[in-house]
Every structure is written in C-alpha cells, then in structure tokens.
Short mmCIF file of C-alpha atoms in Angstrom, two decimals:
data_model
loop_
_atom_site.label_atom_id
_atom_site.label_comp_id
_atom_site.label_asym_id
_atom_site.label_seq_id
_atom_site.Cartn_x
_atom_site.Cartn_y
_atom_site.Cartn_z
CA MET A 1 8.56 41.05 -6.88
CA LEU A 2 9.30 37.65 -5.43
CA LEU A 3 6.23 37.69 -3.28
CA ARG A 4 4.12 37.75 -6.63
CA GLU A 5 5.62 34.21 -8.09
CA ASN A 6 4.17 32.67 -4.78
CA PRO A 7 0.82 30.80 -5.39
CA SER A 8 -0.77 32.19 -2.05
CA ALA A 9 0.44 35.85 -2.99
CA GLU A 10 -3.36 36.59 -4.29
CA ALA A 11 -4.30 35.84 -0.80
CA ILE A 12 -1.99 37.31 1.20
CA GLU A 13 -2.41 40.56 -0.58
CA ALA A 14 -6.20 40.93 0.23
CA TRP A 15 -5.87 39.78 3.66
CA ILE A 16 -3.36 42.58 3.84
CA ILE A 17 -5.90 44.69 2.69
CA GLN A 18 -8.85 43.76 4.71
CA LEU A 19 -6.49 44.24 7.55
CA ARG A 20 -5.87 47.90 6.60
CA ARG A 21 -9.29 48.74 6.21
CA GLU A 22 -10.46 47.28 9.05
CA PHE A 23 -7.83 49.17 11.24
CA HIS A 24 -8.34 52.39 9.33
CA ARG A 25 -12.60 51.93 10.16
CA TYR A 26 -11.79 52.32 13.92
CA PRO A 27 -8.78 54.56 14.38
CA GLU A 28 -8.21 55.81 17.93
CA LEU A 29 -6.15 58.44 19.24
CA SER A 30 -2.53 58.47 21.13
CA PHE A 31 -2.53 56.22 24.13
CA GLU A 32 -6.22 55.29 23.79
CA GLU A 33 -5.42 52.46 21.30
CA TYR A 34 -7.75 50.11 23.30
CA GLU A 35 -9.32 48.54 20.98
CA THR A 36 -6.40 48.23 18.08
CA GLN A 37 -4.38 46.55 20.61
CA LYS A 38 -7.13 43.72 20.80
CA ARG A 39 -7.45 43.56 17.40
CA ILE A 40 -3.74 43.52 17.35
CA LEU A 41 -3.72 40.64 19.61
CA LYS A 42 -6.42 38.61 18.01
CA ILE A 43 -4.55 39.12 14.72
CA LEU A 44 -0.95 37.23 16.09
CA GLY A 45 -3.09 34.74 17.82
CA ASP A 46 -4.95 33.34 14.85
CA LEU A 47 -1.15 33.06 13.22
CA GLY A 48 0.21 31.69 16.24
CA ILE A 49 2.80 34.21 17.24
CA GLU A 50 3.51 34.72 20.99
CA ALA A 51 2.89 38.78 22.30
CA ARG A 52 2.22 40.57 25.15
CA LYS A 53 1.10 44.19 26.24
CA ILE A 54 3.63 47.04 26.31
CA ALA A 55 3.31 50.71 26.80
CA ASP A 56 0.22 50.40 27.98
CA THR A 57 -1.86 50.59 24.48
CA GLY A 58 1.15 48.89 22.44
CA VAL A 59 1.65 45.05 21.47
CA LEU A 60 5.03 43.37 21.26
CA ALA A 61 5.69 40.04 19.54
CA THR A 62 8.29 37.39 19.17
CA ILE A 63 8.61 34.59 15.73
CA ARG A 64 11.72 32.77 16.51
CA GLY A 65 13.51 30.98 13.53
CA LYS A 66 14.61 27.30 13.97
CA LEU A 67 18.31 28.26 14.00
CA PRO A 68 20.06 30.61 16.70
CA GLY A 69 21.45 34.23 15.27
CA PRO A 70 20.39 37.22 15.53
CA CYS A 71 17.71 39.69 16.45
CA ILE A 72 15.92 42.20 13.91
CA ALA A 73 12.69 44.48 14.86
CA LEU A 74 10.20 45.59 12.59
CA ARG A 75 7.96 48.84 14.11
CA SER A 76 4.97 49.84 13.04
CA ASP A 77 3.12 53.22 14.96
CA THR A 78 -1.11 52.25 15.49
CA ASP A 79 -2.49 55.53 16.22
CA GLY A 80 -4.47 57.69 14.38
CA LEU A 81 -5.13 61.67 14.12
CA GLN A 82 -7.68 64.08 15.68
CA VAL A 83 -8.83 64.77 12.42
CA GLN A 84 -12.63 64.26 11.07
CA GLU A 85 -12.21 62.03 7.35
CA GLU A 86 -14.30 63.10 4.43
CA LEU A 87 -16.07 61.29 1.91
CA THR A 88 -14.71 60.56 -1.40
CA GLU A 89 -14.86 58.48 -4.61
CA ARG A 90 -12.40 56.14 -2.76
CA ASN A 91 -13.39 55.57 0.74
CA SER A 92 -16.93 54.77 1.25
CA GLU A 93 -16.30 51.01 2.16
CA TYR A 94 -13.32 51.83 4.78
CA ILE A 95 -14.10 55.75 5.87
CA SER A 96 -13.99 56.29 9.85
CA ARG A 97 -16.76 55.11 12.03
CA ASN A 98 -14.77 57.17 14.85
CA GLU A 99 -16.80 61.01 15.07
CA GLY A 100 -13.65 62.98 14.53
CA VAL A 101 -10.52 60.61 14.50
CA MET A 102 -8.76 59.36 11.58
CA HIS A 103 -6.09 57.21 10.12
CA ALA A 104 -4.51 60.37 8.22
CA CYS A 105 -0.82 59.39 8.47
CA GLY A 106 -0.52 56.06 7.21
CA HIS A 107 -0.76 53.90 10.07
CA ASP A 108 -3.12 51.46 9.30
CA GLY A 109 -1.55 50.57 6.23
CA HIS A 110 1.78 50.05 8.56
CA MET A 111 0.27 47.91 10.59
CA ALA A 112 -1.24 45.59 7.36
CA MET A 113 2.49 45.50 6.42
CA LEU A 114 4.01 44.56 9.42
CA PHE A 115 1.25 41.46 9.85
CA GLY A 116 1.63 40.84 6.11
CA ALA A 117 6.18 40.60 6.64
CA ALA A 118 4.69 38.40 10.33
CA ARG A 119 2.34 36.29 8.22
CA LEU A 120 5.70 35.52 5.80
CA PHE A 121 7.70 34.95 8.43
CA GLN A 122 5.28 32.18 10.37
CA GLU A 123 4.69 30.11 7.91
CA ASN A 124 8.38 29.36 7.43
CA LEU A 125 10.64 29.40 10.40
CA ASP A 126 13.49 27.88 8.86
CA PHE A 127 15.83 31.05 9.33
CA PRO A 128 17.84 31.83 11.64
CA GLY A 129 17.53 34.35 14.77
CA GLU A 130 14.16 36.48 16.31
CA VAL A 131 11.79 38.99 14.54
CA ARG A 132 10.60 41.32 16.67
CA LEU A 133 7.31 42.68 16.23
CA ILE A 134 6.86 46.28 18.01
CA PHE A 135 3.47 47.89 17.53
CA GLN A 136 3.81 50.60 19.36
CA PRO A 137 1.06 53.64 20.20
CA ALA A 138 0.96 57.05 20.36
CA GLU A 139 3.77 58.60 17.59
CA GLU A 140 1.92 61.64 16.92
CA ILE A 141 2.51 63.10 20.41
CA PRO A 142 5.49 63.76 21.89
CA PRO A 143 7.92 62.65 23.47
CA GLY A 144 5.91 59.81 21.37
CA GLY A 145 5.62 55.71 22.40
CA SER A 146 8.68 54.67 21.47
CA GLU A 147 10.35 55.75 24.63
CA ARG A 148 7.42 53.40 26.56
CA VAL A 149 8.26 50.49 24.63
CA ILE A 150 12.39 50.90 25.36
CA ALA A 151 12.26 51.94 28.81
CA GLU A 152 9.31 48.44 29.06
CA GLY A 153 12.28 46.81 27.61
CA GLY A 154 11.16 46.87 23.79
CA LEU A 155 14.37 46.88 22.68
CA GLU A 156 16.24 44.26 24.32
CA ASP A 157 18.65 42.13 22.48
CA VAL A 158 17.95 43.87 19.77
CA ASP A 159 20.36 44.03 17.64
CA VAL A 160 19.18 45.91 14.40
CA VAL A 161 15.67 48.10 13.76
CA MET A 162 13.82 49.14 10.88
CA GLY A 163 10.70 50.71 9.83
CA MET A 164 8.85 52.11 7.13
CA HIS A 165 6.51 54.71 6.45
CA ILE A 166 3.96 55.79 3.63
CA PHE A 167 4.54 59.25 2.08
CA THR A 168 2.70 61.20 -0.84
CA ASN A 169 5.98 62.75 -1.53
CA HIS A 170 7.13 60.61 -4.41
CA GLU A 171 5.26 58.02 -6.32
CA SER A 172 3.42 55.16 -6.02
CA GLY A 173 5.36 51.95 -5.10
CA SER A 174 8.39 53.10 -4.76
CA VAL A 175 11.07 53.43 -1.82
CA GLY A 176 13.20 56.29 -0.39
CA LEU A 177 16.50 55.51 1.35
CA ARG A 178 18.79 58.26 3.11
CA PRO A 179 21.86 57.49 4.88
CA GLY A 180 22.36 60.00 7.80
CA PRO A 181 19.97 62.20 8.88
CA PHE A 182 16.68 61.62 7.39
CA MET A 183 13.86 63.58 9.56
CA ALA A 184 14.31 66.43 11.41
CA SER A 185 13.89 67.05 15.40
CA THR A 186 10.70 68.19 17.08
CA ASN A 187 10.84 71.16 19.52
CA ARG A 188 7.98 73.21 20.94
CA PHE A 189 8.69 76.55 22.51
CA GLU A 190 6.10 78.55 24.60
CA ILE A 191 6.60 82.29 25.87
CA ILE A 192 5.00 84.14 28.80
CA LEU A 193 5.65 88.31 28.31
CA THR A 194 4.55 89.54 31.59
CA GLY A 195 4.09 93.73 31.23
CA LYS A 196 2.11 96.05 33.53
CA GLY A 197 -1.73 96.06 32.63
CA GLY A 198 -3.35 99.11 32.54
CA HIS A 199 -5.91 101.83 30.80
CA ILE A 200 -4.70 102.53 27.80
CA SER A 201 -5.44 106.02 28.22
CA LYS A 202 -2.13 106.62 30.33
CA PRO A 203 1.15 104.25 28.72
CA GLU A 204 2.93 105.68 31.03
CA SER A 205 2.22 103.54 33.85
CA CYS A 206 2.10 100.72 31.86
CA ILE A 207 4.74 98.63 30.17
CA ASP A 208 2.79 96.66 27.12
CA PRO A 209 3.78 93.31 26.70
CA VAL A 210 1.84 93.50 23.02
CA ARG A 211 4.48 95.74 21.93
CA MET A 212 7.38 93.68 23.69
CA ALA A 213 5.87 90.49 21.90
CA THR A 214 5.77 92.69 18.34
CA ASP A 215 9.30 93.33 19.10
CA PHE A 216 10.37 90.06 20.14
CA MET A 217 9.16 88.48 16.74
CA SER A 218 10.41 91.51 14.57
CA ASN A 219 14.18 90.94 16.10
CA PHE A 220 14.09 86.94 16.10
CA TYR A 221 13.73 86.17 12.27
CA PRO A 222 16.24 88.22 11.48
CA ALA A 223 18.76 87.00 14.32
CA LEU A 224 18.64 83.75 13.06
CA GLU A 225 18.97 84.34 9.85
CA LYS A 226 22.35 85.99 10.40
CA GLN A 227 23.22 82.69 12.26
CA LEU A 228 21.48 79.76 10.19
CA GLU A 229 21.52 78.68 6.38
CA SER A 230 17.72 78.29 5.56
CA ASP A 231 17.89 74.61 4.98
CA LYS A 232 18.88 73.90 7.81
CA TYR A 233 15.67 74.83 10.27
CA ILE A 234 12.37 75.66 9.77
CA ILE A 235 10.44 77.70 12.61
CA GLY A 236 6.77 78.80 13.41
CA VAL A 237 4.14 80.82 15.37
CA GLY A 238 1.16 78.98 16.20
CA ARG A 239 -0.43 81.40 18.45
CA ILE A 240 0.14 84.46 20.07
CA ARG A 241 -2.90 85.69 22.49
CA GLY A 242 -3.44 88.32 25.00
CA GLY A 243 -5.79 90.70 26.15
CA ALA A 244 -9.55 91.09 26.78
CA GLN A 245 -10.33 94.80 26.20
CA PHE A 246 -10.25 96.97 23.75
CA ASN A 247 -9.31 100.19 25.82
CA ARG A 248 -7.16 98.05 28.44
CA ILE A 249 -3.03 97.32 28.04
CA PRO A 250 -2.82 93.81 28.83
CA ASP A 251 -1.25 91.93 31.86
CA THR A 252 0.32 89.49 29.73
CA VAL A 253 0.94 88.30 25.94
CA GLU A 254 1.70 84.08 25.11
CA ILE A 255 3.12 83.34 22.23
CA LEU A 256 3.53 79.63 21.31
CA GLY A 257 5.41 78.35 18.50
CA SER A 258 7.75 75.64 17.29
CA TYR A 259 10.89 74.44 15.17
CA ARG A 260 12.81 71.88 13.19
CA THR A 261 16.09 71.00 12.85
CA PHE A 262 19.21 68.23 11.70
CA ASP A 263 20.95 68.59 14.04
CA ARG A 264 21.83 69.62 18.03
CA GLU A 265 23.95 72.28 17.03
CA THR A 266 21.49 74.40 15.59
CA THR A 267 18.60 73.12 17.84
CA ASP A 268 21.19 75.29 20.53
CA ILE A 269 21.62 78.04 18.20
CA ILE A 270 17.82 78.58 18.12
CA ASP A 271 17.40 78.22 22.28
CA ARG A 272 19.96 80.80 22.69
CA THR A 273 18.40 83.47 20.20
CA ILE A 274 15.33 83.22 21.44
CA LYS A 275 16.07 83.43 25.19
CA GLU A 276 18.87 86.74 23.70
CA CYS A 277 15.95 88.51 22.03
CA LEU A 278 13.89 88.00 25.06
CA ASP A 279 16.54 89.52 27.30
CA GLU A 280 16.90 92.47 25.10
CA VAL A 281 13.28 93.03 24.65
CA VAL A 282 13.11 92.94 28.71
CA LYS A 283 15.89 95.28 29.14
CA ARG A 284 14.43 97.60 26.15
CA TYR A 285 10.96 97.61 28.13
CA ALA A 286 12.10 98.63 31.48
CA LYS A 287 11.09 101.66 33.62
CA PRO A 288 12.45 103.65 36.52
CA GLY A 289 10.34 103.70 39.70
CA GLU A 290 9.27 101.82 42.22
CA GLU A 291 5.92 101.23 41.06
CA PHE A 292 7.58 98.90 37.63
CA SER A 293 9.80 96.85 40.05
CA GLY A 294 9.81 93.19 38.56
CA PHE A 295 8.64 94.38 35.68
CA PRO A 296 8.60 93.89 32.25
CA ASP A 297 9.93 89.95 32.89
CA TYR A 298 9.36 86.61 30.83
CA GLU A 299 9.02 82.81 31.15
CA LEU A 300 10.13 80.41 28.51
CA ASP A 301 9.44 76.73 28.24
CA ILE A 302 11.07 74.82 25.45
CA LEU A 303 10.23 70.81 25.03
CA HIS A 304 12.83 69.31 23.28
CA GLY A 305 10.88 66.87 21.55
CA TYR A 306 11.39 63.75 19.37
CA PRO A 307 15.25 63.75 17.97
CA VAL A 308 17.00 63.72 14.26
CA LEU A 309 16.11 60.71 12.73
CA VAL A 310 19.91 58.99 11.87
CA ASN A 311 19.75 56.20 9.71
CA ASP A 312 22.95 54.41 10.17
CA PRO A 313 24.73 54.64 6.90
CA VAL A 314 26.08 50.90 6.66
CA PHE A 315 22.86 49.25 7.33
CA THR A 316 21.42 51.88 4.48
CA ASP A 317 23.94 50.73 1.87
CA ALA A 318 23.15 47.07 2.37
CA VAL A 319 18.93 47.85 1.89
CA ASN A 320 19.86 49.21 -1.14
CA SER A 321 22.23 46.64 -2.54
CA LYS A 322 19.61 43.94 -1.85
CA LEU A 323 16.47 45.59 -2.92
CA GLN A 324 18.63 46.59 -6.20
CA GLU A 325 19.07 42.55 -6.20
CA SER A 326 16.22 41.16 -5.31
CA PHE A 327 13.88 43.83 -7.37
CA PRO A 328 15.09 45.01 -10.57
CA GLU A 329 11.78 46.71 -11.34
CA LEU A 330 11.33 48.89 -7.91
CA THR A 331 11.92 52.70 -8.12
CA VAL A 332 14.86 53.47 -5.86
CA TYR A 333 16.38 56.37 -4.39
CA PRO A 334 19.11 56.11 -2.24
CA GLU A 335 19.85 59.08 -1.43
CA ILE A 336 16.34 60.74 -1.06
CA GLU A 337 15.90 64.64 0.15
CA LYS A 338 15.71 65.34 3.64
CA THR A 339 12.52 66.31 5.44
CA PHE A 340 11.15 68.39 8.16
CA ALA A 341 8.72 65.94 9.31
CA ALA A 342 9.88 64.26 12.57
CA GLU A 343 9.08 60.58 14.05
CA ASP A 344 9.76 59.46 17.11
CA PHE A 345 11.12 55.85 15.43
CA ALA A 346 14.24 58.11 15.80
CA SER A 347 14.72 57.06 19.16
CA TYR A 348 14.97 53.30 18.62
CA LEU A 349 17.62 54.74 16.31
CA GLN A 350 19.97 55.87 19.01
CA LYS A 351 19.87 52.51 20.76
CA VAL A 352 20.67 50.16 18.00
CA PRO A 353 21.84 50.64 13.93
CA GLY A 354 18.71 50.52 11.83
CA ILE A 355 16.80 52.25 8.58
CA PHE A 356 13.52 54.08 8.73
CA ILE A 357 12.37 53.65 4.94
CA SER A 358 10.04 55.93 2.73
CA LEU A 359 7.48 54.13 1.04
CA GLY A 360 6.08 56.38 -2.25
CA ASN A 361 2.25 56.84 -2.42
CA ARG A 362 1.62 59.25 -5.03
CA ASN A 363 -0.89 58.81 -7.61
CA PRO A 364 -2.20 60.57 -9.85
CA GLU A 365 -4.16 58.18 -11.79
CA LYS A 366 -5.78 57.24 -8.46
CA LYS A 367 -6.33 60.65 -7.65
CA ILE A 368 -4.10 59.71 -4.01
CA LEU A 369 -2.37 63.32 -4.08
CA GLU A 370 -3.09 64.61 -0.68
CA ILE A 371 -0.27 64.73 1.62
CA ASN A 372 0.06 63.15 4.98
CA HIS A 373 -2.71 64.55 7.95
CA SER A 374 -4.89 65.67 5.18
CA CYS A 375 -8.69 64.85 5.74
CA THR A 376 -8.93 63.13 2.50
CA PHE A 377 -5.49 61.15 2.89
CA ASP A 378 -5.54 57.56 1.17
CA ILE A 379 -3.51 54.76 0.36
CA ASP A 380 -2.62 53.16 -3.12
CA GLU A 381 -3.51 49.52 -1.47
CA GLU A 382 -1.10 47.97 -4.34
CA ILE A 383 1.82 49.12 -2.30
CA LEU A 384 0.72 47.53 0.55
CA ILE A 385 2.15 43.05 -0.99
CA THR A 386 5.45 46.20 -1.91
CA GLY A 387 6.01 46.60 1.76
CA THR A 388 5.75 43.70 2.79
CA GLU A 389 7.71 42.41 0.58
CA ILE A 390 10.36 44.42 1.27
CA LEU A 391 10.10 44.37 4.91
CA TYR A 392 10.52 40.89 5.10
CA THR A 393 12.91 40.59 2.18
CA VAL A 394 15.54 43.06 3.96
CA SER A 395 15.02 41.35 7.61
CA LEU A 396 15.62 37.70 6.43
CA ASP A 397 18.55 38.80 4.34
CA PHE A 398 20.29 40.18 7.93
CA LEU A 399 18.94 37.65 9.76
CA LYS A 400 21.42 35.40 7.10
CA ASN A 401 24.12 37.66 6.09
CA PRO A 402 24.21 40.25 9.33
CA GLU A 403 27.65 41.38 8.45
CA LYS A 404 26.54 43.28 5.59
CA TYR A 405 24.44 45.53 7.78
CA LEU A 406 27.44 46.28 10.49
CA ASN A 407 29.88 48.60 10.36
CA SER A 408 32.63 47.27 12.26
CA GLN A 409 33.51 51.22 13.03
CA SER A 410 30.00 51.67 14.44
CA ASN A 411 28.77 54.22 17.45
CA PHE A 412 26.60 51.10 18.59
CA ASN A 413 28.59 48.36 20.78
CA LEU A 414 28.76 45.47 18.59
CA GLU A 415 30.57 43.00 20.30
CA PRO A 416 27.59 40.95 22.26
CA LEU A 417 26.40 40.21 18.81
CA LYS A 418 29.37 39.53 17.20
CA LYS A 419 30.39 36.98 19.93
CA ARG A 420 27.26 35.69 20.16
CA LEU A 421 27.00 34.92 15.89
CA LYS A 422 30.57 33.08 16.40
CA THR A 423 29.25 30.90 19.43
CA ASP A 424 26.41 29.95 16.80
CA ARG A 425 28.12 29.32 14.31
#
C-alpha cells in the first residue's frame, strides 16, 4: 500500500484504530448522535478543518486545496443500532458502554477511515479543488439522514460523491465494485383487514379477518411468482396480529411486511399485486345484508424507503483502473454481486455521479465471520488503513483528473463543472 511507504504510516494507522474504538464504545441511535457529533467536531477542530453541524446530529466539513478545481464529497454514516453487544475474545477493550446500543454495522470504522483520509488531505493541501466531508446521521432508519443532508445544502457545489461500507461477505481487505444497480430499494407495507367480529359460534353473523389474511397470504406469493423472476425481488411478512380471545372472531387483523427490488418497474408490480390481491379477498368475503354494509374492507399503507443504489458506470470503471494501477496487490472484484441490503447513500447518487464501495471484512483466522447487524459483529482493524488509502487515493486522482471519471453522456448536468474546469485552467 502507498501509505505504508510513508514514515508516519504506523502512527496514522494507530490513530485510525484508536478513533474506531472510541466511537465503538459510545454508539448512539439514529438522530440521537449528539455526543458522536461533539467528538467529530472536536477531532476536526484539532486537525484545523472547517466544520459545521447539519441534519441535526450530523457534521459537514470542508478541506480546500491550494488550487481551484472540482469538489468531491466523502460520506460516512454515524449511527449505531438497537443491539445489545455480546462480549467476545476480541472486544473487551472497546465493547459498547451504552446499554442496548451497538455499532454493529461498521459505522465506527467508516468514521475512522473518513478521518484518516481527511488527515492526509489536511497534511498536504497541494491539490486542486475541494474535499467535502459528510458525517451523516441516521442511515439505519428510512427515509434516512441523507435526505436531510441534501435538503440542508450538503451537496451544494459537489460534483461527485464517494462512500464505502464494511461488509463480511468477502475476504478481509478486498474491494467490491459494482457498476449500475448495486443495492436494493427498501419498501414497507402495512395492511389492516377489517371484518365483522362476533362470537365464534355464529360465523354466519361475522366476517372473519383471520381467514381473509390467510387467503391473502396464500394468493399473494403465487401471484408474484407468476410475474417476476426470483432474483428480481425479495419479500417477507414480519408480523401478523389480530384477536385477543379464543372464542371470538376479531374485528381486524394487521399484516406488516417489507420487500426489496432493484428497479422501479418491479416495485410497481409488487405495489399493484398487493392491492389486487386485497381487492379479490374483500370481494370474496363480502356478504349480502344491511348488517354487513361497509364490511369487509382494508387499509393499505406502502412506504417507499431508500431508492435503488446505482453506481455511475464510468466513475466505477475509473475507480477500478486507479485501484489496479495504485494497489496491484489489492484484490478487486470489479463486478461484485448485487445485494438486497439497502443504503440511503443511494439518495446522493440520484443527485450527483459517484460510487459506493464494498470493503471486505471476512477473516476466518481472526474469527471475524459474523455478518453486519449481529450482536458479535466486529471489524478486522487492519482493513481500516486500506479503506483510508482508497478514499484518499481515488479522491486525489479525481481532483487532478476529473475527466476520467465523468461521462459526456451522463444523465447528470456536468456543464457547470466543465465550464469551471475550463476557466480554472
């Protein structure tokens, strides 16, 4: 790695690991990251980096080079999860001190790596343009903190954006890239089926919402399977709730579930199929008579959360080329498999071109095998310097050679950047 040739590399790596452990000890839930925010502002202040608060509990910072040029935004998420961390043979020194909250998704490592890249830029300002640092809150809860950051001007004058996520689905220190759709959209649905309750001995006087729910579930999955290939979506019901007494047909049953897709067309098909199956159930269970007027019925609430995360193909190809050139010993997967995991970084990529990189964390020798969100999830801390170097090296290359990373046929308006670059040069 390039940084390891630097005499101060060992000190920088130790500093990054120390920061990761500090953040890990004191995780905070989404939009409750007040102490985390204070710590971020303190570290940035010590580095001499200009910063301000954004999105309530987030931080936005700026590092300006000595020369004019483009602007790249680097983003880290900051929130923890509602998980009780378990003691392992590795984490005794840095296990969470906040009861019931844990950095179980690598956000502590993401912050540390972003600080590492920031320190490298701040120690050598001889570069063109600007580096925007986004320490974003509330990645874990839809609609996500990214929407707040964008609404409050976090992407103003930003030309491209880059982020990185630690995952245990490929080996420690390897890098996964994916041009185009990479991570799925996340969508939530809630259904309230309304029947007509009454004593179980008089079913003719009732409309049973439990049977309605059963019929809906029996028909819904096959209806989707007829329309969609299995790799296009994933769907599941997390809760069915209704009734309170063994000898009474309840008035309502609630169904709560979610689904994930890689394109809007698939999302629309699932939305439509849910409604069509509900309409069929209501029609099937309708009964004549004034006493059944208005019954049965349903309420449907669909929340479309994070959009599909789409990496810019040209930007991704340029990143791949730069990694191959600068880090020949690095294992790079140029087309890693798509994942049904979701990320609100997708919202940034809807505004400006860029990339979201997967940094491998799986290390059987160190017994680091647990997937993200596990109560024993941990990070192979040797990868933190790798992620830092990648963020720094790719960002610096973009600032010096932006044309390599931009597509003249892009869906984004690149004319302001092109005019600015022409003027600067």
